[in-house]
Coordinates of C-alpha atoms in Angstrom, one line a residue:
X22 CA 0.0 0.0 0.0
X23 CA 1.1 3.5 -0.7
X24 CA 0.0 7.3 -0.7
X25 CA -0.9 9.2 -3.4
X26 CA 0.6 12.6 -3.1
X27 CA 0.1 14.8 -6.4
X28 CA 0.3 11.8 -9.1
X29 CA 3.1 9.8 -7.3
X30 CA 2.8 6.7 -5.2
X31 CA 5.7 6.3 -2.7
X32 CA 5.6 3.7 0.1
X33 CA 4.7 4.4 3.4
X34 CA 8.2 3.6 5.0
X35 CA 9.6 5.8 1.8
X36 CA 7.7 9.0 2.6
X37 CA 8.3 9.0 6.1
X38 CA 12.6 7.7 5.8
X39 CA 13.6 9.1 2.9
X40 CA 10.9 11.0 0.4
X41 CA 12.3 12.2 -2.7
X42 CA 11.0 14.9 -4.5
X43 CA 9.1 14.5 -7.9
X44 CA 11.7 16.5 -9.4
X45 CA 15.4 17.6 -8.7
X46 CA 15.3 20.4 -10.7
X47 CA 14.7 24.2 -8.9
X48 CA 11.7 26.3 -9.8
X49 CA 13.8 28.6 -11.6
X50 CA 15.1 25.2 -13.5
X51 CA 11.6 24.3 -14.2
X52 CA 10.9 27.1 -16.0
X53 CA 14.1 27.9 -18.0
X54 CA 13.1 24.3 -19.0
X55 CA 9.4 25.6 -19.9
X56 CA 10.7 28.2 -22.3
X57 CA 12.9 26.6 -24.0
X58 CA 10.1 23.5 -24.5
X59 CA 8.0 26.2 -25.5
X60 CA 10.1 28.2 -28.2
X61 CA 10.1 24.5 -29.8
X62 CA 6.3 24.2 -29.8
X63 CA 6.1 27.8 -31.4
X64 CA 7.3 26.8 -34.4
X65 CA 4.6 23.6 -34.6
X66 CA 2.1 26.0 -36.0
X67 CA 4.6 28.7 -37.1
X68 CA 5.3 27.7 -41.2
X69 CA 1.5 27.0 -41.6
X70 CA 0.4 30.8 -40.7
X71 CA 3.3 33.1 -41.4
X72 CA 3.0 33.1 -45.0
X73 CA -1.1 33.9 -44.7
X74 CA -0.9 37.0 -46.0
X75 CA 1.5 35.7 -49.0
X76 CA -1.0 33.5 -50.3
X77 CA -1.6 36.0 -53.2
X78 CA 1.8 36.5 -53.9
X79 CA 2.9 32.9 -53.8
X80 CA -0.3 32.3 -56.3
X81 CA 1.0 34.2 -58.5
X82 CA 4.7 33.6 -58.6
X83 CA 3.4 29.7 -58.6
X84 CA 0.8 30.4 -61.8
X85 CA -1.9 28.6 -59.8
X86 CA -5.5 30.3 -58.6
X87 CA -5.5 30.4 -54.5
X88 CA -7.6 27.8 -53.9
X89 CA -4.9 25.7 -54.8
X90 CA -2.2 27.2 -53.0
X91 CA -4.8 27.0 -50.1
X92 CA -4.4 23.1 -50.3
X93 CA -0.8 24.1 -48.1
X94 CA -2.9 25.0 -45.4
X95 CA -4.7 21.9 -45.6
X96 CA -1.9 19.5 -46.2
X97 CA 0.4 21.1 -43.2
X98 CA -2.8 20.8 -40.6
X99 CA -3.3 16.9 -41.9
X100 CA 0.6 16.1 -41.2
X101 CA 0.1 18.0 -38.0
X102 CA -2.5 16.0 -36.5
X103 CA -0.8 12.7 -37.9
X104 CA 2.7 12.8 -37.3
X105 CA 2.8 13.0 -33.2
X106 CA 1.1 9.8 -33.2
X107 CA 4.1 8.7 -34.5
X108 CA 6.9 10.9 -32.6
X109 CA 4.7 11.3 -29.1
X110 CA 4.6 7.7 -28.5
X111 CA 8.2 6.8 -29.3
X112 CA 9.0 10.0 -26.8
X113 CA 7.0 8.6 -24.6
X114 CA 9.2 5.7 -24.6
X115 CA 13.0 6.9 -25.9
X116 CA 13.4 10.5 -24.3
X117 CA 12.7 13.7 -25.7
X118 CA 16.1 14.7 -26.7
X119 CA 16.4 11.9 -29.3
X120 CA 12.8 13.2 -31.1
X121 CA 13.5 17.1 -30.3
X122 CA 16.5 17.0 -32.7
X123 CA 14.9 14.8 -35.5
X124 CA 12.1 16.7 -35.7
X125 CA 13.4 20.1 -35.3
X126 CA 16.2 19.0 -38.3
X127 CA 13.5 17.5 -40.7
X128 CA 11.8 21.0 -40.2
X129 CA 15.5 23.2 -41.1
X130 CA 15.7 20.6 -43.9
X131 CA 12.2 21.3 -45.4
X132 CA 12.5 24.7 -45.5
X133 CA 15.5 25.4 -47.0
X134 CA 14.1 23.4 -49.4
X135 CA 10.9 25.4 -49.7
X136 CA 13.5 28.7 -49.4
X137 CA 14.7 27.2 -53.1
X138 CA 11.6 25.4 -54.6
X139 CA 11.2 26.2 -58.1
X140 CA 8.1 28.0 -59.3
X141 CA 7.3 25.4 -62.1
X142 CA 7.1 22.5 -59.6
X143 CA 4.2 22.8 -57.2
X144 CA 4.3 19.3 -56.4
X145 CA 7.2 19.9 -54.9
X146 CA 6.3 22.2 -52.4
X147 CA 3.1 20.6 -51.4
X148 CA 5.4 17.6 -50.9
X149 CA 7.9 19.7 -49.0
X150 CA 4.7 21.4 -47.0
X151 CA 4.3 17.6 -45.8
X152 CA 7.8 17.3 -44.5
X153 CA 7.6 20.7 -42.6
X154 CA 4.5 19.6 -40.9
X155 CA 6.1 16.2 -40.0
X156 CA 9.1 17.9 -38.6
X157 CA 7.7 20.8 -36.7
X158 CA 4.0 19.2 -35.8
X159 CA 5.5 17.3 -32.7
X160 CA 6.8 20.0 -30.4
X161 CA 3.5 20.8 -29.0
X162 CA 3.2 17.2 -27.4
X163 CA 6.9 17.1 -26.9
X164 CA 6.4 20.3 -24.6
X165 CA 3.4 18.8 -22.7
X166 CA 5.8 15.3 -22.1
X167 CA 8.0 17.6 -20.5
X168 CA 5.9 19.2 -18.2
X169 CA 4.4 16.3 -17.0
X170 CA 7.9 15.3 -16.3
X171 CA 9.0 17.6 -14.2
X172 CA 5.5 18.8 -12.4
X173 CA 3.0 17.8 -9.8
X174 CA -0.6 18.4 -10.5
X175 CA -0.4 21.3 -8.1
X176 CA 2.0 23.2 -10.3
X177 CA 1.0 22.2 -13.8
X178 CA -1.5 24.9 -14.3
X179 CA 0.9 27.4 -14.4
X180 CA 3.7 25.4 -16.5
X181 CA 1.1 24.5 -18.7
X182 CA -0.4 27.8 -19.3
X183 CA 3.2 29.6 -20.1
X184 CA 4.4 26.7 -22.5
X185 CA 1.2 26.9 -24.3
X186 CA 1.6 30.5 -25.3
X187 CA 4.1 29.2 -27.7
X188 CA 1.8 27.3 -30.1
X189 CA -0.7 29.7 -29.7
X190 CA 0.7 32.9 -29.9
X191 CA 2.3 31.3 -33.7
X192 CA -0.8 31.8 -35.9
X193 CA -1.2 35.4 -34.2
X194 CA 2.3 36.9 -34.3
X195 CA 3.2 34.9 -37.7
X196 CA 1.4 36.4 -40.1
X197 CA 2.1 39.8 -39.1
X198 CA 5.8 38.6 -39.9
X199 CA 5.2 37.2 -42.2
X200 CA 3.2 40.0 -44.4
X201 CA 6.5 42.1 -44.0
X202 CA 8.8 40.0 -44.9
X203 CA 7.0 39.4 -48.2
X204 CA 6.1 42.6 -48.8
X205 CA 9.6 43.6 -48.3
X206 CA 12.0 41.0 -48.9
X207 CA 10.2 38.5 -51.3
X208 CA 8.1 35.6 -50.4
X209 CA 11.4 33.3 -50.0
X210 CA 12.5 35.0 -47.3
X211 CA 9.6 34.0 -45.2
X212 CA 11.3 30.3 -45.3
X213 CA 14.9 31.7 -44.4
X214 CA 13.4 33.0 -41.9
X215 CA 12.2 30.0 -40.6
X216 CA 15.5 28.3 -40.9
X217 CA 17.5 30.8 -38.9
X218 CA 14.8 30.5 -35.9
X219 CA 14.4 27.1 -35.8
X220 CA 18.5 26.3 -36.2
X221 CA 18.5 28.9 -33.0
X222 CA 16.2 26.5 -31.5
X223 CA 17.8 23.4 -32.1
X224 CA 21.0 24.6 -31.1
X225 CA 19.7 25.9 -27.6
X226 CA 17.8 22.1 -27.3
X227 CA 20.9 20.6 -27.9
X228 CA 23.0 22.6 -25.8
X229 CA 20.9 22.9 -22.8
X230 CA 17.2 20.5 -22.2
X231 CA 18.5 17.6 -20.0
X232 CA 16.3 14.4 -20.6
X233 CA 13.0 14.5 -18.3
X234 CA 11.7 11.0 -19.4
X235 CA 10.7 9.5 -16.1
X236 CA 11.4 6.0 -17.0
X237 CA 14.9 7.3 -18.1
X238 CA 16.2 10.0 -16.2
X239 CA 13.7 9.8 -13.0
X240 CA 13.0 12.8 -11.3
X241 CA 16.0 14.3 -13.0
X242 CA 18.6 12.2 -10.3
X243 CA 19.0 9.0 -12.6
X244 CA 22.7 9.2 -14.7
X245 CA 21.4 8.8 -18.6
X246 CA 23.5 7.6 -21.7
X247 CA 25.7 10.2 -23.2
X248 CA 23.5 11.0 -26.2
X249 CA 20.6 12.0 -23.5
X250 CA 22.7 14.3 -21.7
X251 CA 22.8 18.3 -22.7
X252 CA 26.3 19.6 -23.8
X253 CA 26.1 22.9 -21.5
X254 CA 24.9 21.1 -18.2
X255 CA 23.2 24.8 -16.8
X256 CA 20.1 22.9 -15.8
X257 CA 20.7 20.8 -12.8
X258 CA 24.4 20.7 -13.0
X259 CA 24.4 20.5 -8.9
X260 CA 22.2 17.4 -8.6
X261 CA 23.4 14.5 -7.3
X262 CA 23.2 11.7 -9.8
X263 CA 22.1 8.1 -7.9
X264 CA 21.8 4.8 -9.9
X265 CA 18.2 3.4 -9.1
X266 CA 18.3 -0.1 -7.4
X267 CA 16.6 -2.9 -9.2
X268 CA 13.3 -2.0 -7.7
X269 CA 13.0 1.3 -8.8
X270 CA 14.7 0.6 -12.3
X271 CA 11.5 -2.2 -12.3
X272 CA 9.1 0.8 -11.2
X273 CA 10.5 3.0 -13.8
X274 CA 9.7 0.8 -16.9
X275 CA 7.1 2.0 -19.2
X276 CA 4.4 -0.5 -18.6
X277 CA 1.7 0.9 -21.4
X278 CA 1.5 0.8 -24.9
X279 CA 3.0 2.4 -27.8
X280 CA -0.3 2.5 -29.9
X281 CA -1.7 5.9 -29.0
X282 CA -4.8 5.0 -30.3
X283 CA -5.9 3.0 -27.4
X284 CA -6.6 6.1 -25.3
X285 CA -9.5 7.1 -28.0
X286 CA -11.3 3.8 -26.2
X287 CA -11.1 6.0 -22.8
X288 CA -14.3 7.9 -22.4
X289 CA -12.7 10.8 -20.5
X290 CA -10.3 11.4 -22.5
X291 CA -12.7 11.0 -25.5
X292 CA -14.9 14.0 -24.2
X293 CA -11.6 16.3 -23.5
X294 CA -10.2 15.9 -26.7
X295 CA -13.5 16.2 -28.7
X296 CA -13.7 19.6 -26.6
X297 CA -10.7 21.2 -27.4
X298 CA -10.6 20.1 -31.0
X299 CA -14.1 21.8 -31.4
X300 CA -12.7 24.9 -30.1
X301 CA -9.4 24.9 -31.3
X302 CA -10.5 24.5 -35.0
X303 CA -13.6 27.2 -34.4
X304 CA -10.8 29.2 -33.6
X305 CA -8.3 28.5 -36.2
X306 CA -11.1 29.3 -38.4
X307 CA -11.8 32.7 -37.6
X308 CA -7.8 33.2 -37.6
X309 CA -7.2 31.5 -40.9
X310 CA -9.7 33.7 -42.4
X311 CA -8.8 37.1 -40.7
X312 CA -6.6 38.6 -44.1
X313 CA -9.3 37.7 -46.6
X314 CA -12.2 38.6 -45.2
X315 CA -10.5 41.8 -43.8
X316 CA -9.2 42.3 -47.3
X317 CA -12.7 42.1 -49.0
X318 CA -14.3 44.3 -46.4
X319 CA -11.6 46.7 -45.9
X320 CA -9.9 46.8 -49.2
X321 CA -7.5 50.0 -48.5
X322 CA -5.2 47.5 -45.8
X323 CA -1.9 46.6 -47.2
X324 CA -0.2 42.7 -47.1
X325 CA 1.8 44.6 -43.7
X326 CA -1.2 45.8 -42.2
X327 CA -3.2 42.5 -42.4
X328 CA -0.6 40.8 -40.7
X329 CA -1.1 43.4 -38.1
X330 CA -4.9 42.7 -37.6
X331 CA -3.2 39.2 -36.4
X332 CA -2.3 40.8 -33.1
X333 CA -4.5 41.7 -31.2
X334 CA -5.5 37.8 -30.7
X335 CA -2.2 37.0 -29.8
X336 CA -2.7 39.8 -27.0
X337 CA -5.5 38.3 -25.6
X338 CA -3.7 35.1 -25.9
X339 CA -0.8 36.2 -23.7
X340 CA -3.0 37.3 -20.9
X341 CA -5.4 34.9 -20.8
X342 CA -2.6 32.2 -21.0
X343 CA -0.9 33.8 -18.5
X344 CA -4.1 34.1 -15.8
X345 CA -5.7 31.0 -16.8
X346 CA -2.5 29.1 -16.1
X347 CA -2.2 30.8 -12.0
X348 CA -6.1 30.3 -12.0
X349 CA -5.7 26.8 -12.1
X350 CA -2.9 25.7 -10.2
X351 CA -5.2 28.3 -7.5
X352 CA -8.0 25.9 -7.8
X353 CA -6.3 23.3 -7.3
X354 CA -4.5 24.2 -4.3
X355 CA -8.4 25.9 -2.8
X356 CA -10.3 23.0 -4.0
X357 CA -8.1 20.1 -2.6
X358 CA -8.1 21.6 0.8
X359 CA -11.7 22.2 0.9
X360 CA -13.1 19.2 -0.7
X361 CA -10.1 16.6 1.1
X362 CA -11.5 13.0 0.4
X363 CA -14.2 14.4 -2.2
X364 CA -12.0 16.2 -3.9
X365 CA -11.1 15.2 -7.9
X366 CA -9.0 16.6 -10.5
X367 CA -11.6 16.6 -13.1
X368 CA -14.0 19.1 -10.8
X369 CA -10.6 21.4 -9.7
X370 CA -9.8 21.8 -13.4
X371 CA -13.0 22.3 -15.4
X372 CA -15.1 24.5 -12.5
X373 CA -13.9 27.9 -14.4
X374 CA -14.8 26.5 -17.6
X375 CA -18.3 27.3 -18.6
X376 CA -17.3 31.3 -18.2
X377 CA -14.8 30.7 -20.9
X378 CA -17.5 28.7 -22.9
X379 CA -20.1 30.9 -23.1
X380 CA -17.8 34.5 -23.7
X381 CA -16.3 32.1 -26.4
X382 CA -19.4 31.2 -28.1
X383 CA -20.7 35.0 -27.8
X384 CA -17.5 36.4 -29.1
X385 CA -18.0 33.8 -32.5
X386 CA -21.4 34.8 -32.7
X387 CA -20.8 38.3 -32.8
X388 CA -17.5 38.1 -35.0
X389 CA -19.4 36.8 -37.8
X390 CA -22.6 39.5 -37.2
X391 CA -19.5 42.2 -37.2
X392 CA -18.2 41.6 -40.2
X393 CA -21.5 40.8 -42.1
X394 CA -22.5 44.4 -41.3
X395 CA -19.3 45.8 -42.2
X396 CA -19.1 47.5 -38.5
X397 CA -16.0 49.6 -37.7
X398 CA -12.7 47.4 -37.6
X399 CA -12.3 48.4 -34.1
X400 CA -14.8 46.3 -33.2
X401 CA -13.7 42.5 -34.8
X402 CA -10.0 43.5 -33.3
X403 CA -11.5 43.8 -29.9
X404 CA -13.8 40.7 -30.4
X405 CA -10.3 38.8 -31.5
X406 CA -8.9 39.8 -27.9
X407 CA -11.3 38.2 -26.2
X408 CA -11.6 35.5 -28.4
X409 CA -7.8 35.1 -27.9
X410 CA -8.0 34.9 -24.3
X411 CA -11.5 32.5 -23.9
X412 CA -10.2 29.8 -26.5
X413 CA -6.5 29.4 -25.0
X414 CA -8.1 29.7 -21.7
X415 CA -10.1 26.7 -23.0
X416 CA -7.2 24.7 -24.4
X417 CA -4.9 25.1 -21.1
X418 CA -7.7 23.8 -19.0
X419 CA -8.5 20.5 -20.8
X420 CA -5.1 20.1 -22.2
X421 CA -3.8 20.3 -18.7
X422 CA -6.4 18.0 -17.5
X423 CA -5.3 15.6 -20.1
X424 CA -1.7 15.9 -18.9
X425 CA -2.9 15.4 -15.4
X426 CA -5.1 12.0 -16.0
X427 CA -2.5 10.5 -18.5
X428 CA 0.5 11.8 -16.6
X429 CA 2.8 8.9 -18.1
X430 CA 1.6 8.8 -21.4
X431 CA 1.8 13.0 -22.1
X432 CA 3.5 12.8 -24.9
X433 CA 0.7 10.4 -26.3
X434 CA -2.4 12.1 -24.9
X435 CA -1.0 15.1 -25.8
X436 CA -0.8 13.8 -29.9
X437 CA -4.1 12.5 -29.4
X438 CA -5.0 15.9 -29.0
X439 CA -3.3 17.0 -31.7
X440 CA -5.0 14.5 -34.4
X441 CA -8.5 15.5 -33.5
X442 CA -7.8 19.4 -33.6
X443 CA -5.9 19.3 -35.9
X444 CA -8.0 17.6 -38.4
X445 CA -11.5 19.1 -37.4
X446 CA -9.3 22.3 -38.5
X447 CA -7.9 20.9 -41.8
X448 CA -11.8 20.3 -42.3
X449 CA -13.1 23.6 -41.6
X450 CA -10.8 25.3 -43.0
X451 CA -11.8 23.3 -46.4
X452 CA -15.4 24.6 -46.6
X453 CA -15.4 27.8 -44.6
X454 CA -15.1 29.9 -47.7
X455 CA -18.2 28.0 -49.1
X456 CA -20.2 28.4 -46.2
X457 CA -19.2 32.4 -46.2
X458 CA -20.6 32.3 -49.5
X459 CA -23.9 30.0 -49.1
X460 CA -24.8 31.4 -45.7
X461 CA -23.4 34.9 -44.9
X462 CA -20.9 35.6 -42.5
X463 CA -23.5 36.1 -39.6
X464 CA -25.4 33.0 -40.0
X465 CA -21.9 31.0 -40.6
X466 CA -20.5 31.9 -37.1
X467 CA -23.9 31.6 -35.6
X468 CA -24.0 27.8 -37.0
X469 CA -20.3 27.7 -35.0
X470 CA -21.3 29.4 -32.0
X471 CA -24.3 26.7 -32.1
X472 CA -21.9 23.6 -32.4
X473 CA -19.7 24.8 -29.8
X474 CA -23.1 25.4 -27.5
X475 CA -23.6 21.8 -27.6
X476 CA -20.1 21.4 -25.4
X477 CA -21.7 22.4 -22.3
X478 CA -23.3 19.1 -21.6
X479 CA -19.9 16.9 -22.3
X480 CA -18.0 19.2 -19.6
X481 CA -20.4 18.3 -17.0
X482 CA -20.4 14.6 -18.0
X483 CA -16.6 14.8 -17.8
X484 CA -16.8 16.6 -14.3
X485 CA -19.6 13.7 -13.1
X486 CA -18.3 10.8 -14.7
X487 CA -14.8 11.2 -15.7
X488 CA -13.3 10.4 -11.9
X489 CA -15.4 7.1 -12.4
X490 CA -14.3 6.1 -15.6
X491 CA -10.5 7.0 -14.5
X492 CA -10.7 5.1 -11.2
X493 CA -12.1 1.8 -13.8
X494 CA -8.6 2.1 -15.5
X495 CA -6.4 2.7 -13.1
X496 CA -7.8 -0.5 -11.6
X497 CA -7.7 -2.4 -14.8
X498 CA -4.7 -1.4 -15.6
X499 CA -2.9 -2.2 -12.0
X500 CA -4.8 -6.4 -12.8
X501 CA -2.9 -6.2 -16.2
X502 CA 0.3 -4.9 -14.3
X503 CA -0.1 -7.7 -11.4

């Protein structure tokens, strides 16, 4: 028998001789680790949205109309949902060094060789879109592996909430960078650009992430192979390294699968993800579609400025990443010392969440009834603020719960994630444009804002039901293990 403290089982004579701590690593550690994790996961969604407002250049310097350069977009958010499955599990299994550098090279490789694509072969750089995606798509559930390496549930919210600001803040801040550097500098330069920022990234990965794996490095006290190690120890260079004795080597060893698929057979984790897929590809939506449907209502605004009108999202992204993140670890902390025997992590994470829901759903709403009236473009950009802050606000909170109920599979869960949002994007992405065109602006957002309505229901089956279902595993799981 053992206690449960924060998502670890010691032993009783353990926790009262000799308790060791989840993780070696200081909180300044933990959070130099955090960024760096996170400057990796900025670049997931980084190459599909800077070149947004380029589309019409590309178009034309590729002789093809833009509904086919569009087919990018599409292509880059299939690869993103379908490579983690691939690089998350084996993660989840082999470190994260190993997978941080493959994937962050494949994506340097790509695009230098989108920087020199020739405009007579667009094959080529749909082909090379695929590659980029593959390389870069994995970061995001790279950076959540991590964090549930190195955190207890008390602390995740925060982690979580900063790290995610990377991957979010991309399709904001991107295209504003993007539109410059076109305008300016050619539409090639968009892709050197990405190869000097990513090499940057690789470089500091290389030099500086020490391996978190659990079933490898431990709490950060277990010596790892050379290859694991960072070359510029600055992260934990005064632990104490301790070999593991044969029972805690045993206790280390991943006992689940590699197939990530198995955890779309959990219920719980079936509602969380179909909730912040629905959300994150509402959103990706409204962001993919900012610089044409600004363009066509407010044709004076230059490649530069359109990019700009990105911003403002990204502001509210940075706050309410920022809040949402100290909200929940606050919860958490309340909630546990209130509730005691009652208390579960599904109710501690998801109380805030019908707030964001419904200013989500209102800000959709009213987003599309702005822009079929033409209103004053003050009043989308402040819409996309707090649409900014509601939907990562949304996406911290059930990501983090994902992290929290799947602790040793992050890497996994966190891909799982990735598929569904990824390719509930891909497919409205596909058939906004038609819908703008068969149903109005107004009506098409009001049809989202609907959809998303319909969400309310699953978050209090997951708050009712979801401790249930995750007790049922972990007790099925423990008969397979004995």
């Amino acid at each position: 028998m053992g206690d449960h403290v924060d998502g670890v089982v010691t032993s009783v004579s353990e926790t009262r001789t000799n308790e060791k701590p989840y993780s070696v690593y200081t909180k300044k550690e933990k959070w130099l680790i955090v960024a760096m994790v996170a400057l990796a996961g900025f670049y997931s969604p980084l190459p599909a949205n800077i070149y947004f407002p380029a589309i019409p250049t590309i178009a034309k310097a590729f002789n093809k109309p833009t509904d086919l350069i569009n087919q990018t977009v599409t292509v880059y958010l299939i690869f993103q949902g379908i490579s983690p499955m691939l690089w998350g599990p084996i993660a989840d299994r082999r470190g994260r060094r190993p997978v941080y550098f493959v994937c962050l090279s494949i994506l340097v490789g790509s695009s230098i060789g989108m920087a020199l694509c020739p405009t007579n072969s667009f094959w080529l750089l749909l082909l090379l879109r695929c590659f980029q995606s593959g390389g870069s798509a994995s970061t995001i559930a790279l950076g959540a592996g991590v964090i549930g390496d190195i955190s207890t549930p008390r602390e995740r919210g925060g982690y979580f909430g900063m790290f995610n600001l990377g991957p979010m803040l991309a399709p904001c801040i991107a295209p504003a960078v993007g539109g410059a550097l076109s305008q300016n500098l050619g539409w090639r330069s968009i892709f050197w650009f990405i190869v000097i920022m990513v090499a940057v990234c690789l470089l500091c990965i290389v030099l500086f992430l020490p391996e978190t794996l659990r079933s490898v490095a431990g709490n950060g006290s277990v010596p790892v192979s050379r290859h694991l190690r960072p070359i510029v120890p600055v992260v934990g260079r005064k632990v104490v390294m301790i070999s593991p004795s044969a029972e805690e080597l045993l206790n280390m060893k991943p006992k689940q699968s590699l197939n990530p698929f198995i955890l779309f057979t959990y219920p719980d984790v079936l509602v969380l993800v179909t909730f912040t897929g629905l959300v994150y590809a509402v959103n990706y939506t409204i962001t993919a579609t900012i610089s044409s449907s600004f363009a066509s209502i407010y044709p004076s605004l230059s490649e530069t400025v359109l990019g700009l009108c990105y911003l403002p999202s990204g502001a509210g992204m940075i706050l309410g990443s920022s809040l949402t993140g100290k909200m929940l670890d606050w919860q958490y902390a309340r909630i546990k010392a209130n509730k005691g025997d009652d208390f579960t992590i599904e109710y501690a994470r998801l109380r805030i969440m019908p707030l964001y829901l419904v200013l989500f759903i209102a800000c959709v709403v009213g987003w599309g009834w702005c822009l079929q009236f033409k209103s004053h473009m003050a009043v989308p950009l402040i819409l996309a603020v707090v649409l900014g802050w509601t939907s990562i606000g949304i996406l911290n909170t059930t990501m983090t719960l994902n992290i929290d109920i799947l602790q040793t599979r992050s890497s996994g869960a966190t891909a799982c994630t990735n598929l569904v949002r990824c390719s509930l994007a891909a497919i409205f992405v596909s058939i906004i444009e038609r819908m703008h065109m068969a149903m109005g602006l107004g009506w098409t957002y009001t049809f989202w804002g609907g959809i998303c309505t319909l969400l309310l229901p699953l978050m209090f089956l997951e708050m009712k039901m979801g401790p249930k279902w995750r007790r049922k595993r972990d007790l099925a799981e423990k008969a397979d293990e004995a």
